[in-house]
Backbone as JSON, one array per atom type, in Angstrom:
{
  "sequence": "LPPEPSGWQPIKTAPKNGTRILVYFKKYVAGDRVTIMHYAWAERIFVLSGTSGMRYGIQPSHWMPLPEPPGEK",
  "N": [[126.66, 159.02, 101.35], [130.24, 158.55, 101.69], [131.86, 156.28, 104.05], [133.56, 157.21, 107.02], [137.02, 157.88, 107.01], [139.27, 155.56, 108.6], [142.1, 155.09, 110.74], [145.43, 155.93, 109.81], [145.79, 158.42, 107.08], [146.78, 159.52, 103.97], [147.99, 162.69, 103.65], [147.12, 164.27, 101.74], [144.48, 163.57, 101.24], [143.02, 164.82, 103.29], [140.48, 166.65, 105.01], [139.55, 169.95, 103.95], [138.15, 171.63, 105.05], [138.29, 173.44, 107.51], [137.79, 171.49, 109.41], [138.79, 170.03, 112.57], [141.59, 167.93, 112.85], [143.54, 164.92, 113.79], [147.08, 165.03, 113.1], [150.11, 163.67, 111.69], [153.54, 163.97, 111.92], [156.49, 163.01, 110.47], [159.4, 162.14, 112.18], [159.69, 164.69, 113.31], [161.82, 167.41, 114.42], [162.94, 166.48, 117.27], [161.82, 163.93, 117.05], [159.04, 161.82, 116.0], [155.67, 163.24, 115.73], [152.47, 164.04, 116.93], [149.57, 165.99, 116.6], [146.85, 168.22, 116.84], [145.21, 169.87, 114.11], [144.33, 172.21, 111.62], [142.89, 173.11, 108.25], [143.93, 175.91, 106.65], [142.4, 178.14, 104.72], [143.05, 180.62, 103.6], [145.92, 180.54, 103.66], [146.51, 178.09, 102.6], [147.62, 175.9, 103.96], [148.13, 173.57, 106.69], [147.42, 174.39, 109.98], [148.07, 174.94, 113.42], [145.43, 173.93, 115.59], [143.33, 175.98, 117.77], [145.29, 178.02, 118.19], [146.5, 181.3, 117.1], [146.9, 180.7, 114.33], [149.24, 179.37, 114.23], [151.97, 177.68, 112.94], [153.98, 174.96, 111.58], [157.2, 174.55, 110.47], [157.29, 172.55, 108.47], [154.92, 170.48, 106.51], [152.43, 167.97, 107.53], [152.49, 164.51, 107.22], [150.43, 162.62, 107.23], [147.07, 162.01, 108.18], [144.3, 161.68, 110.67], [140.82, 161.23, 111.64], [139.52, 163.03, 114.57], [139.07, 161.2, 117.6], [136.12, 160.25, 119.29], [135.35, 162.15, 122.31], [135.98, 161.11, 125.82], [133.49, 159.34, 127.46], [131.41, 159.9, 130.53], [131.8, 158.68, 133.45]],
  "CA": [[128.04, 159.43, 101.88], [131.27, 157.48, 102.1], [132.11, 156.21, 105.58], [134.55, 158.24, 107.59], [138.15, 156.93, 107.21], [139.74, 155.09, 109.87], [143.41, 154.97, 110.75], [146.16, 157.09, 109.32], [145.43, 158.56, 105.83], [147.53, 160.36, 103.48], [147.5, 164.04, 104.12], [146.36, 164.99, 100.51], [143.0, 163.18, 101.37], [142.29, 165.33, 104.6], [139.25, 167.73, 104.76], [140.08, 171.28, 103.88], [136.88, 172.73, 105.33], [138.31, 173.92, 108.69], [137.56, 170.49, 110.29], [140.12, 169.81, 113.29], [142.06, 166.62, 112.69], [145.01, 164.66, 114.16], [148.01, 164.91, 111.95], [151.47, 163.01, 111.95], [154.75, 164.44, 111.45], [157.56, 161.94, 110.76], [160.78, 162.95, 112.72], [159.65, 166.26, 113.48], [162.84, 167.96, 115.23], [163.44, 165.35, 118.09], [161.1, 162.54, 116.94], [157.89, 161.68, 115.49], [154.9, 164.09, 116.57], [151.03, 163.86, 116.49], [148.93, 167.12, 117.23], [145.53, 168.66, 116.23], [145.55, 171.1, 113.19], [142.89, 172.52, 110.67], [143.35, 173.52, 107.18], [143.69, 177.38, 106.88], [142.23, 178.45, 103.27], [143.85, 181.75, 103.24], [147.32, 180.23, 103.57], [146.7, 177.04, 102.05], [148.52, 175.08, 104.68], [147.62, 173.08, 107.76], [147.96, 175.34, 111.02], [147.65, 174.34, 114.71], [144.16, 174.44, 116.07], [143.43, 176.68, 119.08], [146.19, 179.09, 118.26], [146.08, 182.22, 116.19], [147.54, 180.45, 112.94], [150.76, 179.07, 114.41], [152.3, 176.73, 111.83], [155.18, 174.27, 111.5], [157.98, 174.69, 108.94], [157.03, 171.57, 107.54], [153.56, 169.98, 106.68], [152.25, 166.69, 108.17], [152.56, 163.49, 105.9], [149.25, 161.81, 107.55], [146.06, 162.6, 109.29], [143.23, 160.75, 110.83], [139.74, 162.08, 112.31], [139.55, 162.95, 115.82], [138.21, 160.25, 118.19], [135.11, 160.91, 120.4], [135.74, 162.31, 123.68], [135.6, 160.12, 126.46], [132.22, 159.58, 128.13], [131.33, 160.13, 131.8], [131.64, 157.11, 134.15]],
  "C": [[128.91, 158.29, 102.03], [131.24, 157.3, 103.66], [133.38, 156.91, 105.8], [135.81, 157.25, 107.58], [138.53, 156.49, 108.58], [141.17, 154.79, 109.74], [144.06, 156.0, 109.92], [145.87, 157.05, 107.69], [146.63, 159.43, 105.25], [147.2, 161.88, 103.39], [146.68, 164.76, 103.07], [144.9, 164.58, 100.57], [142.31, 163.9, 102.73], [141.36, 166.41, 104.13], [140.08, 169.07, 104.81], [138.99, 172.17, 104.28], [136.94, 173.41, 106.86], [138.3, 172.81, 109.75], [138.84, 170.09, 111.3], [140.13, 168.35, 113.06], [143.25, 166.27, 113.53], [145.88, 164.5, 112.91], [149.23, 164.38, 112.53], [152.31, 163.45, 111.21], [155.81, 163.31, 111.68], [158.85, 162.74, 111.17], [160.68, 164.26, 112.63], [160.66, 166.9, 114.66], [163.26, 166.73, 116.2], [162.87, 163.97, 117.84], [159.75, 162.76, 116.18], [156.86, 162.68, 116.38], [153.38, 163.92, 116.01], [150.19, 165.11, 117.35], [147.68, 167.28, 116.27], [145.77, 169.89, 115.31], [144.21, 171.06, 112.51], [143.52, 172.88, 109.55], [143.02, 175.03, 107.05], [143.53, 177.84, 105.27], [142.94, 179.39, 102.63], [145.46, 181.39, 102.83], [147.64, 178.97, 102.63], [147.6, 175.84, 102.57], [147.78, 174.73, 105.98], [148.33, 173.92, 109.12], [147.4, 174.58, 112.48], [146.3, 174.88, 115.0], [144.36, 174.81, 117.48], [144.47, 177.64, 119.34], [145.79, 180.09, 117.13], [146.92, 182.03, 114.68], [148.94, 179.87, 113.15], [150.86, 177.71, 113.49], [153.61, 176.09, 112.18], [155.97, 174.77, 110.39], [157.65, 173.71, 107.97], [155.35, 170.9, 107.66], [153.49, 168.62, 107.09], [152.03, 165.86, 106.99], [151.07, 162.66, 106.13], [148.38, 162.37, 108.36], [144.94, 161.46, 109.53], [142.02, 161.75, 111.59], [139.84, 161.9, 113.84], [138.69, 161.91, 116.61], [137.17, 160.94, 118.96], [135.67, 160.97, 121.52], [135.19, 161.31, 124.67], [134.39, 160.42, 127.13], [132.34, 159.46, 129.75], [131.02, 158.8, 132.45], [130.72, 157.47, 135.42]]
}
């Protein structure tokens, strides 16, 4: 298996299997935006994760894998 990408990657290389990823929007409304989305096959677009398919009017330009959650101290 190839290594998991690190850093921001072009959105065309993002997984399209429902994996939740960080996405980046350049100059979205009032400024740049980073949020968590996943690819929705039925609609063939990225939608907000944790919602019932909420989407933005534009699609993100870049993505990166979610980081590991913080460990307990």
